[in-house]
PDB file of C-alpha atoms in Angstrom:
ATOM      1  CA  GLY A1401       4.912   5.091 -18.157  1.00 85.00           C
ATOM      2  CA  ASP A1402       3.651   4.435 -14.535  1.00 92.00           C
ATOM      3  CA  ASP A1403       0.842   2.160 -15.912  1.00 95.00           C
ATOM      4  CA  GLU A1404       3.467  -0.042 -17.683  1.00 95.00           C
ATOM      5  CA  ARG A1405       5.636  -0.181 -14.671  1.00 95.00           C
ATOM      6  CA  LEU A1406       2.765  -1.363 -12.511  1.00 95.00           C
ATOM      7  CA  ARG A1407       1.678  -3.873 -15.077  1.00 95.00           C
ATOM      8  CA  ALA A1408       5.179  -5.329 -15.006  1.00 95.00           C
ATOM      9  CA  LEU A1409       5.270  -5.441 -11.168  1.00 94.00           C
ATOM     10  CA  LEU A1410       1.998  -7.218 -11.014  1.00 95.00           C
ATOM     11  CA  ALA A1411       2.944  -9.761 -13.713  1.00 93.00           C
ATOM     12  CA  SER A1412       5.306 -11.463 -11.178  1.00 92.00           C
ATOM     13  CA  PRO A1413       3.734 -13.983  -8.912  1.00 92.00           C
ATOM     14  CA  CYS A1414       2.117 -12.017  -6.123  1.00 95.00           C
ATOM     15  CA  ASP A1415      -1.111 -11.381  -4.154  1.00 96.00           C
ATOM     16  CA  ALA A1416      -1.929  -7.746  -4.946  1.00 97.00           C
ATOM     17  CA  LEU A1417      -4.503  -5.352  -3.488  1.00 97.00           C
ATOM     18  CA  LEU A1418      -5.627  -1.775  -3.890  1.00 97.00           C
ATOM     19  CA  LEU A1419      -6.198  -0.146  -0.556  1.00 97.00           C
ATOM     20  CA  PHE A1420      -9.353   1.840  -1.288  1.00 96.00           C
ATOM     21  CA  PRO A1421     -12.648   1.745   0.706  1.00 93.00           C
ATOM     22  CA  ASP A1422     -15.518   1.849  -1.960  1.00 93.00           C
ATOM     23  CA  ASP A1423     -18.603  -0.291  -2.152  1.00 94.00           C
ATOM     24  CA  SER A1424     -16.852  -3.198  -3.779  1.00 94.00           C
ATOM     25  CA  ALA A1425     -14.043  -3.377  -1.167  1.00 97.00           C
ATOM     26  CA  ILE A1426     -13.563  -6.477   0.937  1.00 97.00           C
ATOM     27  CA  SER A1427     -12.249  -6.685   4.452  1.00 96.00           C
ATOM     28  CA  VAL A1428      -8.538  -7.528   5.258  1.00 97.00           C
ATOM     29  CA  GLU A1429      -9.855 -10.705   6.720  1.00 96.00           C
ATOM     30  CA  GLU A1430     -11.540 -11.779   3.510  1.00 97.00           C
ATOM     31  CA  PHE A1431      -8.415 -10.772   1.524  1.00 97.00           C
ATOM     32  CA  VAL A1432      -6.284 -13.036   3.738  1.00 97.00           C
ATOM     33  CA  ALA A1433      -8.626 -15.806   3.396  1.00 97.00           C
ATOM     34  CA  ARG A1434      -8.571 -15.644  -0.328  1.00 96.00           C
ATOM     35  CA  ARG A1435      -4.820 -15.456  -0.177  1.00 96.00           C
ATOM     36  CA  GLU A1436      -4.610 -18.587   1.845  1.00 95.00           C
ATOM     37  CA  ALA A1437      -6.850 -20.456  -0.639  1.00 95.00           C
ATOM     38  CA  ARG A1438      -4.639 -19.475  -3.544  1.00 93.00           C
ATOM     39  CA  ARG A1439      -1.553 -20.540  -1.574  1.00 93.00           C
ATOM     40  CA  ARG A1440      -3.002 -23.962  -1.057  1.00 93.00           C
ATOM     41  CA  GLU A1441      -3.855 -24.240  -4.787  1.00 92.00           C
ATOM     42  CA  ARG A1442      -0.237 -23.326  -5.690  1.00 89.00           C
ATOM     43  CA  ALA A1443       1.203 -25.725  -3.213  1.00 89.00           C
ATOM     44  CA  GLU A1444      -0.972 -28.457  -4.490  1.00 87.00           C
ATOM     45  CA  GLY A1445      -0.049 -27.744  -7.993  1.00 80.00           C
ATOM     46  CA  SER A1446       3.673 -27.877  -7.036  1.00 69.00           C
ATOM     47  CA  GLU A1447       3.127 -31.345  -5.471  1.00 64.00           C
ATOM     48  CA  ILE A1448       1.305 -32.696  -8.556  1.00 64.00           C
ATOM     49  CA  ASP A1449       4.012 -31.322 -10.835  1.00 59.00           C
ATOM     50  CA  GLY A1450       6.699 -32.938  -8.541  1.00 57.00           C
ATOM     51  CA  GLY A1451       4.883 -36.379  -8.704  1.00 55.00           C
ATOM     52  CA  ALA A1452       4.676 -36.255 -12.489  1.00 51.00           C
ATOM     53  CA  ALA A1453       8.446 -35.564 -12.619  1.00 49.00           C
ATOM     54  CA  GLY A1454       8.978 -39.083 -11.291  1.00 49.00           C
ATOM     55  CA  GLY A1455       8.469 -40.569 -14.827  1.00 50.00           C
ATOM     56  CA  ASP A1456      11.103 -41.501 -17.372  1.00 49.00           C
ATOM     57  CA  ALA A1457      13.887 -39.213 -18.314  1.00 43.00           C
ATOM     58  CA  ALA A1458      12.399 -38.122 -21.504  1.00 45.00           C
ATOM     59  CA  ALA A1459       9.231 -37.002 -19.865  1.00 44.00           C
ATOM     60  CA  ARG A1460      11.286 -35.033 -17.264  1.00 40.00           C
ATOM     61  CA  ARG A1461      13.224 -33.346 -19.978  1.00 35.00           C
ATOM     62  CA  GLU A1462      10.000 -32.473 -21.800  1.00 44.00           C
ATOM     63  CA  GLY A1463       8.515 -31.069 -18.675  1.00 42.00           C
ATOM     64  CA  ALA A1464      11.586 -28.972 -18.027  1.00 37.00           C
ATOM     65  CA  LEU A1465      11.421 -27.487 -21.561  1.00 34.00           C
ATOM     66  CA  ALA A1466       7.687 -26.639 -21.070  1.00 40.00           C
ATOM     67  CA  ALA A1467       8.406 -25.042 -17.743  1.00 38.00           C
ATOM     68  CA  ASP A1468      11.167 -22.925 -19.347  1.00 39.00           C
ATOM     69  CA  SER A1469       9.051 -21.739 -22.123  1.00 36.00           C
ATOM     70  CA  THR A1470       5.973 -21.098 -20.037  1.00 36.00           C
ATOM     71  CA  PRO A1471       6.771 -19.927 -16.496  1.00 38.00           C
ATOM     72  CA  ARG A1472       4.113 -20.992 -13.977  1.00 39.00           C
ATOM     73  CA  GLU A1473       3.204 -18.880 -10.948  1.00 41.00           C
ATOM     74  CA  ALA A1474       3.905 -21.881  -8.702  1.00 39.00           C
ATOM     75  CA  ASP A1475       7.444 -22.093 -10.012  1.00 44.00           C
ATOM     76  CA  ALA A1476       8.411 -18.594  -8.699  1.00 51.00           C
ATOM     77  CA  SER A1477       6.684 -19.022  -5.376  1.00 57.00           C
ATOM     78  CA  SER A1478       8.214 -20.663  -2.291  1.00 60.00           C
ATOM     79  CA  GLY A1479       7.700 -24.467  -1.838  1.00 69.00           C
ATOM     80  CA  ASP A1480       4.549 -23.996   0.162  1.00 81.00           C
ATOM     81  CA  GLY A1481       2.967 -21.715  -2.464  1.00 85.00           C
ATOM     82  CA  ARG A1482       3.553 -18.381  -0.717  1.00 91.00           C
ATOM     83  CA  VAL A1483       4.135 -15.376  -2.853  1.00 94.00           C
ATOM     84  CA  PRO A1484       4.668 -11.665  -1.832  1.00 95.00           C
ATOM     85  CA  ILE A1485       1.833  -9.227  -1.132  1.00 96.00           C
ATOM     86  CA  ILE A1486       1.850  -6.090  -3.282  1.00 96.00           C
ATOM     87  CA  ILE A1487      -0.049  -3.153  -1.849  1.00 97.00           C
ATOM     88  CA  VAL A1488      -1.241  -0.357  -4.210  1.00 97.00           C
ATOM     89  CA  VAL A1489      -2.200   2.855  -2.582  1.00 96.00           C
ATOM     90  CA  VAL A1490      -3.735   6.062  -3.840  1.00 94.00           C
ATOM     91  CA  ASP A1491      -2.750   9.044  -1.829  1.00 90.00           C
ATOM     92  CA  SER A1492      -4.850  12.087  -2.274  1.00 87.00           C
ATOM     93  CA  THR A1493      -8.080  13.720  -1.078  1.00 85.00           C
ATOM     94  CA  TRP A1494     -11.247  11.672  -1.651  1.00 87.00           C
ATOM     95  CA  GLN A1495     -12.325  12.882  -5.187  1.00 92.00           C
ATOM     96  CA  PRO A1496      -8.887  12.670  -6.902  1.00 93.00           C
ATOM     97  CA  ALA A1497      -8.328   9.308  -5.065  1.00 93.00           C
ATOM     98  CA  ARG A1498     -11.643   7.951  -6.551  1.00 94.00           C
ATOM     99  CA  LYS A1499     -10.406   8.995 -10.105  1.00 95.00           C
ATOM    100  CA  MET A1500      -7.017   7.170  -9.601  1.00 95.00           C
ATOM    101  CA  ALA A1501      -8.821   4.041  -8.297  1.00 95.00           C
ATOM    102  CA  HIS A1502     -11.111   4.047 -11.333  1.00 95.00           C
ATOM    103  CA  HIS A1503      -8.200   4.489 -13.597  1.00 95.00           C
ATOM    104  CA  LEU A1504      -6.478   1.498 -12.086  1.00 95.00           C
ATOM    105  CA  ASP A1505      -9.639  -0.474 -12.487  1.00 95.00           C
ATOM    106  CA  SER A1506      -9.738   0.523 -16.262  1.00 95.00           C
ATOM    107  CA  LEU A1507      -6.361  -1.007 -16.809  1.00 94.00           C
ATOM    108  CA  GLY A1508      -7.815  -4.468 -16.138  1.00 93.00           C
ATOM    109  CA  LEU A1509      -5.397  -5.280 -13.406  1.00 92.00           C
ATOM    110  CA  SER A1510      -7.988  -7.200 -11.442  1.00 89.00           C
ATOM    111  CA  LEU A1511      -6.915  -5.662  -8.168  1.00 95.00           C
ATOM    112  CA  PRO A1512      -9.248  -6.413  -5.296  1.00 96.00           C
ATOM    113  CA  HIS A1513     -10.235  -3.307  -3.435  1.00 97.00           C
ATOM    114  CA  VAL A1514      -9.529  -3.714   0.395  1.00 97.00           C
ATOM    115  CA  LYS A1515     -10.921  -1.628   3.121  1.00 96.00           C
ATOM    116  CA  LEU A1516     -10.048  -1.171   6.775  1.00 94.00           C
ATOM    117  CA  GLU A1517     -12.379  -1.631   9.584  1.00 89.00           C
ATOM    118  CA  THR A1518     -11.168   0.564  12.480  1.00 88.00           C
ATOM    119  CA  GLU A1519     -12.353   2.898  15.279  1.00 83.00           C
ATOM    120  CA  LEU A1520      -9.212   4.889  15.300  1.00 82.00           C
ATOM    121  CA  VAL A1521      -9.210   8.665  15.257  1.00 79.00           C
ATOM    122  CA  SER A1522      -6.565  10.154  13.019  1.00 84.00           C
ATOM    123  CA  VAL A1523      -3.544  11.805  14.840  1.00 82.00           C
ATOM    124  CA  TYR A1524      -2.671  13.700  11.753  1.00 82.00           C
ATOM    125  CA  ALA A1525      -2.805  17.464  12.237  1.00 73.00           C
ATOM    126  CA  ARG A1526      -5.975  18.358  10.316  1.00 68.00           C
ATOM    127  CA  THR A1527      -9.599  19.119  10.916  1.00 61.00           C
ATOM    128  CA  GLN A1528     -10.677  15.363  10.526  1.00 63.00           C
ATOM    129  CA  THR A1529     -11.993  14.025  13.828  1.00 69.00           C
ATOM    130  CA  GLN A1530     -14.419  11.363  12.638  1.00 74.00           C
ATOM    131  CA  ILE A1531     -13.824   7.726  13.764  1.00 77.00           C
ATOM    132  CA  GLY A1532     -12.099   5.676  11.013  1.00 77.00           C
ATOM    133  CA  ARG A1533     -11.157   8.674   8.779  1.00 82.00           C
ATOM    134  CA  ILE A1534      -7.414   8.175   8.996  1.00 87.00           C
ATOM    135  CA  CYS A1535      -4.629   9.573   6.774  1.00 87.00           C
ATOM    136  CA  THR A1536      -2.829   7.504   4.214  1.00 90.00           C
ATOM    137  CA  VAL A1537       0.191   6.780   6.285  1.00 90.00           C
ATOM    138  CA  GLU A1538      -1.989   5.609   9.230  1.00 90.00           C
ATOM    139  CA  ALA A1539      -3.960   3.368   6.801  1.00 92.00           C
ATOM    140  CA  ILE A1540      -0.892   1.709   5.513  1.00 93.00           C
ATOM    141  CA  GLY A1541       0.472   1.096   8.839  1.00 92.00           C
ATOM    142  CA  LEU A1542      -2.838  -0.467  10.003  1.00 93.00           C
ATOM    143  CA  LEU A1543      -3.157  -2.613   7.068  1.00 95.00           C
ATOM    144  CA  LEU A1544       0.318  -3.937   7.594  1.00 95.00           C
ATOM    145  CA  GLN A1545      -0.463  -4.651  11.219  1.00 93.00           C
ATOM    146  CA  GLN A1546      -3.681  -6.527  10.114  1.00 93.00           C
ATOM    147  CA  LEU A1547      -1.806  -8.537   7.642  1.00 95.00           C
ATOM    148  CA  GLY A1548       0.585  -9.700  10.395  1.00 93.00           C
ATOM    149  CA  GLU A1549       3.337  -7.188  10.612  1.00 93.00           C
ATOM    150  CA  ASP A1550       4.874  -6.361  13.912  1.00 93.00           C
ATOM    151  CA  PRO A1551       2.709  -3.733  15.709  1.00 91.00           C
ATOM    152  CA  GLU A1552       5.890  -1.725  16.237  1.00 92.00           C
ATOM    153  CA  VAL A1553       5.798  -0.832  12.480  1.00 90.00           C
ATOM    154  CA  PHE A1554       2.421   0.830  12.953  1.00 89.00           C
ATOM    155  CA  ALA A1555       3.658   2.589  16.165  1.00 89.00           C
ATOM    156  CA  SER A1556       6.803   3.970  14.269  1.00 89.00           C
ATOM    157  CA  LEU A1557       4.713   5.357  11.493  1.00 89.00           C
ATOM    158  CA  ILE A1558       2.426   7.069  14.052  1.00 87.00           C
ATOM    159  CA  GLU A1559       5.576   8.528  15.719  1.00 87.00           C
ATOM    160  CA  TYR A1560       6.614   9.969  12.298  1.00 85.00           C
ATOM    161  CA  ILE A1561       3.198  11.593  11.847  1.00 85.00           C
ATOM    162  CA  GLN A1562       3.448  13.185  15.342  1.00 84.00           C
ATOM    163  CA  HIS A1563       6.990  14.462  14.540  1.00 82.00           C
ATOM    164  CA  ASN A1564       5.546  16.139  11.386  1.00 79.00           C
ATOM    165  CA  ASN A1565       2.560  17.544  13.384  1.00 81.00           C
ATOM    166  CA  HIS A1566       5.074  19.213  15.776  1.00 79.00           C
ATOM    167  CA  ALA A1567       7.166  20.627  12.824  1.00 75.00           C
ATOM    168  CA  LEU A1568       4.031  22.028  11.178  1.00 75.00           C
ATOM    169  CA  ALA A1569       2.971  23.682  14.452  1.00 75.00           C
ATOM    170  CA  ASN A1570       6.481  25.285  14.568  1.00 70.00           C
ATOM    171  CA  VAL A1571       5.965  26.554  10.976  1.00 65.00           C
ATOM    172  CA  GLN A1572       2.648  28.215  11.927  1.00 66.00           C
ATOM    173  CA  ALA A1573       4.083  29.495  15.264  1.00 69.00           C
ATOM    174  CA  ASN A1574       7.030  31.159  13.543  1.00 68.00           C
ATOM    175  CA  GLY A1575       5.013  33.042  11.019  1.00 63.00           C
ATOM    176  CA  ASN A1576       5.537  30.552   8.218  1.00 58.00           C
ATOM    177  CA  ARG A1577       9.236  30.581   8.493  1.00 56.00           C
ATOM    178  CA  PRO A1578      10.759  29.045   5.186  1.00 52.00           C
ATOM    179  CA  LEU A1579      11.787  25.767   6.647  1.00 50.00           C
ATOM    180  CA  TRP A1580      11.629  24.163   3.177  1.00 48.00           C
ATOM    181  CA  GLU A1581      15.090  25.790   2.468  1.00 50.00           C
ATOM    182  CA  GLU A1582      16.713  23.617   5.149  1.00 51.00           C
ATOM    183  CA  GLY A1583      15.884  20.362   3.331  1.00 51.00           C
ATOM    184  CA  PRO A1584      15.643  16.835   4.689  1.00 49.00           C
ATOM    185  CA  ASP A1585      19.271  16.407   5.350  1.00 50.00           C
ATOM    186  CA  ASP A1586      19.192  18.961   8.221  1.00 49.00           C
ATOM    187  CA  GLY A1587      17.164  16.686  10.433  1.00 47.00           C
ATOM    188  CA  ASP A1588      14.117  18.941  10.548  1.00 47.00           C
ATOM    189  CA  PRO A1589      10.977  16.997   9.547  1.00 45.00           C
ATOM    190  CA  ALA A1590       9.184  20.392   8.775  1.00 44.00           C
ATOM    191  CA  TRP A1591      10.849  20.328   5.303  1.00 44.00           C
ATOM    192  CA  TYR A1592       7.972  18.130   4.255  1.00 48.00           C
ATOM    193  CA  PHE A1593       5.594  21.102   4.792  1.00 46.00           C
ATOM    194  CA  GLY A1594       7.777  23.518   2.847  1.00 45.00           C
ATOM    195  CA  PRO A1595       5.813  23.510  -0.460  1.00 47.00           C
ATOM    196  CA  LYS A1596       2.509  23.937   1.356  1.00 47.00           C
ATOM    197  CA  THR A1597       3.841  26.778   3.355  1.00 45.00           C
ATOM    198  CA  LYS A1598       5.475  28.364   0.298  1.00 47.00           C
ATOM    199  CA  ARG A1599       2.145  28.270  -1.720  1.00 49.00           C
ATOM    200  CA  ALA A1600       0.445  29.836   1.251  1.00 48.00           C
ATOM    201  CA  GLU A1601       2.888  32.707   1.358  1.00 49.00           C
ATOM    202  CA  ALA A1602       2.461  33.269  -2.433  1.00 54.00           C
ATOM    203  CA  ARG A1603      -1.196  33.854  -1.979  1.00 52.00           C
ATOM    204  CA  VAL A1604      -0.732  36.546   0.706  1.00 46.00           C
TER     205      VAL A1604
END
């Protein structure tokens, strides 16, 4: 199931986080600091292993066999101890998102919760206007930017949200025209809002 796939993914050498702003959450800055500390530890471990490998041939062979039978995190990282970042995101309204976050915690994955500190106001077409209350796509883009990604990545994600806002406005202006029938291949981003519109029509 999904839990097993997530476990398998996180079993590889990585620095993983759960993007979820609860009371236990740390800042992106603290996550980056912890990541750098772990990187140094891995790099130092690789150097120690490399120095030990300078012994006799028998010791080197034994070390190689041990490494094959028990893979180490440092072995799968780059030479300087860097490993990929894996970001786990729960995408829902607040209460269901809390339940999903609690479920992930119950799996014993040891995912640090990370929160964003921002004064942005969401551009997503909804009634939310409070500072810092941003949608999932905005949160992912902002997190990537704070982790060092090109700001253009965040800008592109915001542009997609604005395209969808425009499409949703067209749906509403045209009396809930069934745009979902056109599908994503027709170049109309409003296909995303089709199921929502269809459910609304079913209730009329």
